[in-house]
mmCIF file of C-alpha atoms in Angstrom:
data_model
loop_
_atom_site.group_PDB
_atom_site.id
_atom_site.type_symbol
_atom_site.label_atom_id
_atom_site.label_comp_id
_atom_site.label_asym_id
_atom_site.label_seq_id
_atom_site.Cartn_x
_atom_site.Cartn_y
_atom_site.Cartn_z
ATOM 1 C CA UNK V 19 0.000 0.000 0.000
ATOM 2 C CA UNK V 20 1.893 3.467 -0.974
ATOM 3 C CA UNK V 21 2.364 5.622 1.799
ATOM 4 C CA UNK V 22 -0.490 8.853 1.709
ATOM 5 C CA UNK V 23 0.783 12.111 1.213
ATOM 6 C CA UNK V 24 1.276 13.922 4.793
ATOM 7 C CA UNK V 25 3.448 16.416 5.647
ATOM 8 C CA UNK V 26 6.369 16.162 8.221
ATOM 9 C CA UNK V 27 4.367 18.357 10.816
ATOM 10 C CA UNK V 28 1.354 15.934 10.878
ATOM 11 C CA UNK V 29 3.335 13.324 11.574
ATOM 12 C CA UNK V 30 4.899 14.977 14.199
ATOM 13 C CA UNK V 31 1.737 15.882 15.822
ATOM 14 C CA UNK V 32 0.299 11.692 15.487
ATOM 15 C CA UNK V 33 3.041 11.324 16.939
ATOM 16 C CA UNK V 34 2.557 13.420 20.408
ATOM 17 C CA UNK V 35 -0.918 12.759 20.346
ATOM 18 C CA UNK V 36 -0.306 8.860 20.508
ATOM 19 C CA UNK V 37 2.329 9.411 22.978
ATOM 20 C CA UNK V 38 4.547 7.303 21.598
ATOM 21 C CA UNK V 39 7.863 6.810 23.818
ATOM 22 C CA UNK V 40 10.167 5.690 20.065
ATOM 23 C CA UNK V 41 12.097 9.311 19.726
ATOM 24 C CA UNK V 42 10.351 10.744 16.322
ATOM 25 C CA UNK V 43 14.274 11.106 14.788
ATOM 26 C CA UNK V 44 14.278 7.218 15.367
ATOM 27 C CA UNK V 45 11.134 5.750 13.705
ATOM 28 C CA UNK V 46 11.566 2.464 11.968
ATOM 29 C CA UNK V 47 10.148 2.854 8.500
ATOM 30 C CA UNK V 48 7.499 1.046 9.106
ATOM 31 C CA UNK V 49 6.439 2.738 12.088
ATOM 32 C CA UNK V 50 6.550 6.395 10.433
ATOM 33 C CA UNK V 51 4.293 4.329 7.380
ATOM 34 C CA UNK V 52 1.928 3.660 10.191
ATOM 35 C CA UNK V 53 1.976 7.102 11.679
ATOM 36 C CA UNK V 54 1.680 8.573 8.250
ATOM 37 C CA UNK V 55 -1.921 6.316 7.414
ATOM 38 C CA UNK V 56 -3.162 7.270 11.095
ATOM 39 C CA UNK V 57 -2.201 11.282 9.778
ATOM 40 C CA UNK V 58 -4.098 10.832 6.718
ATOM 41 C CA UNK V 59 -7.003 9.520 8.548
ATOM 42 C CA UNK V 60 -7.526 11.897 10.993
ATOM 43 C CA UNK V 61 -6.785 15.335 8.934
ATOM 44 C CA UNK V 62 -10.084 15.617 8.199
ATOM 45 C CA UNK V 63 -11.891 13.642 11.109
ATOM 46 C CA UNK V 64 -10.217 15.024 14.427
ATOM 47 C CA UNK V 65 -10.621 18.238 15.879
ATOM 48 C CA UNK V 66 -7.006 20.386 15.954
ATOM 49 C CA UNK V 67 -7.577 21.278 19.697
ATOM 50 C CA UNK V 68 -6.837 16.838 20.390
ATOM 51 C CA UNK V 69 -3.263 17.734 18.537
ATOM 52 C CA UNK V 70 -2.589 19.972 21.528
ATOM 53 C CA UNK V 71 -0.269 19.296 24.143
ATOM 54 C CA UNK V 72 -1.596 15.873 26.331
ATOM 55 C CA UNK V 73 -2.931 17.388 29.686
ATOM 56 C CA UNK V 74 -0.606 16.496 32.677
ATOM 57 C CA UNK V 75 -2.638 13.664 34.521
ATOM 58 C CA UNK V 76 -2.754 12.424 37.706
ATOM 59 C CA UNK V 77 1.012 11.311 38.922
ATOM 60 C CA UNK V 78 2.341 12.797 36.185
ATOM 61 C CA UNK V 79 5.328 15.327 37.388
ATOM 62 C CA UNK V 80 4.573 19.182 36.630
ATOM 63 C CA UNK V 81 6.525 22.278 37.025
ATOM 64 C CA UNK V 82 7.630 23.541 40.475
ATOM 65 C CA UNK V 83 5.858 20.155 42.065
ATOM 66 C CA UNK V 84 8.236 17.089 43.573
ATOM 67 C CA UNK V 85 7.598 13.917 41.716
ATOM 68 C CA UNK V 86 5.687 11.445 43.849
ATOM 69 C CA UNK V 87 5.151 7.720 43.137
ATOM 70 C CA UNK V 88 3.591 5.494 44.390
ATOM 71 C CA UNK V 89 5.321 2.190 43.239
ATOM 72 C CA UNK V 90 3.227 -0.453 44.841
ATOM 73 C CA UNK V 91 0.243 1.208 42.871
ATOM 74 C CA UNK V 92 2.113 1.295 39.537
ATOM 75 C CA UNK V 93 3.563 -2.233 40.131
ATOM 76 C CA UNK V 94 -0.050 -3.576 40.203
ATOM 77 C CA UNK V 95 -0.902 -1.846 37.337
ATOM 78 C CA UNK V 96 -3.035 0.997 38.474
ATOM 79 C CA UNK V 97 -2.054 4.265 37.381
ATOM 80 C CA UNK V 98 -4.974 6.277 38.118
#
């Protein structure tokens, strides 16, 4: 299947809205294929406000706060 036509900055922005943890410099090929069909598929179907940045959520560090885990939560697989 040939790759659709997207541009670098909507792959880019698949790419922080999936939250994918790969560095977007490091992309296997067929990874950045898959990112680019996901692009092409939501251009025209998903708002531009979900392309924001992701909301810090619960647990999540933030700016000027002290980082604090709770590892016997996240070790059973809760992280709410």
């Amino acid at each position: 299947m040939p790759i659709p036509t997207t541009t670098d900055d909507e792959l880019r922005k698949v790419h922080e809205a999936l939250r994918i943890t790969v560095p977007f410099e490091q992309l296997p090929p067929l990874m950045r294929h898959s990112l680019a069909m996901v692009a092409h598929c939501w251009r025209d179907r998903v708002p531009p406000h979900l392309f924001g940045k992701p909301a810090a959520r619960k647990g999540q560090t933030q700016p000027g706060k002290a980082a604090v885990t709770d590892f016997k939560r996240r070790a059973s697989g809760d992280f709410d």
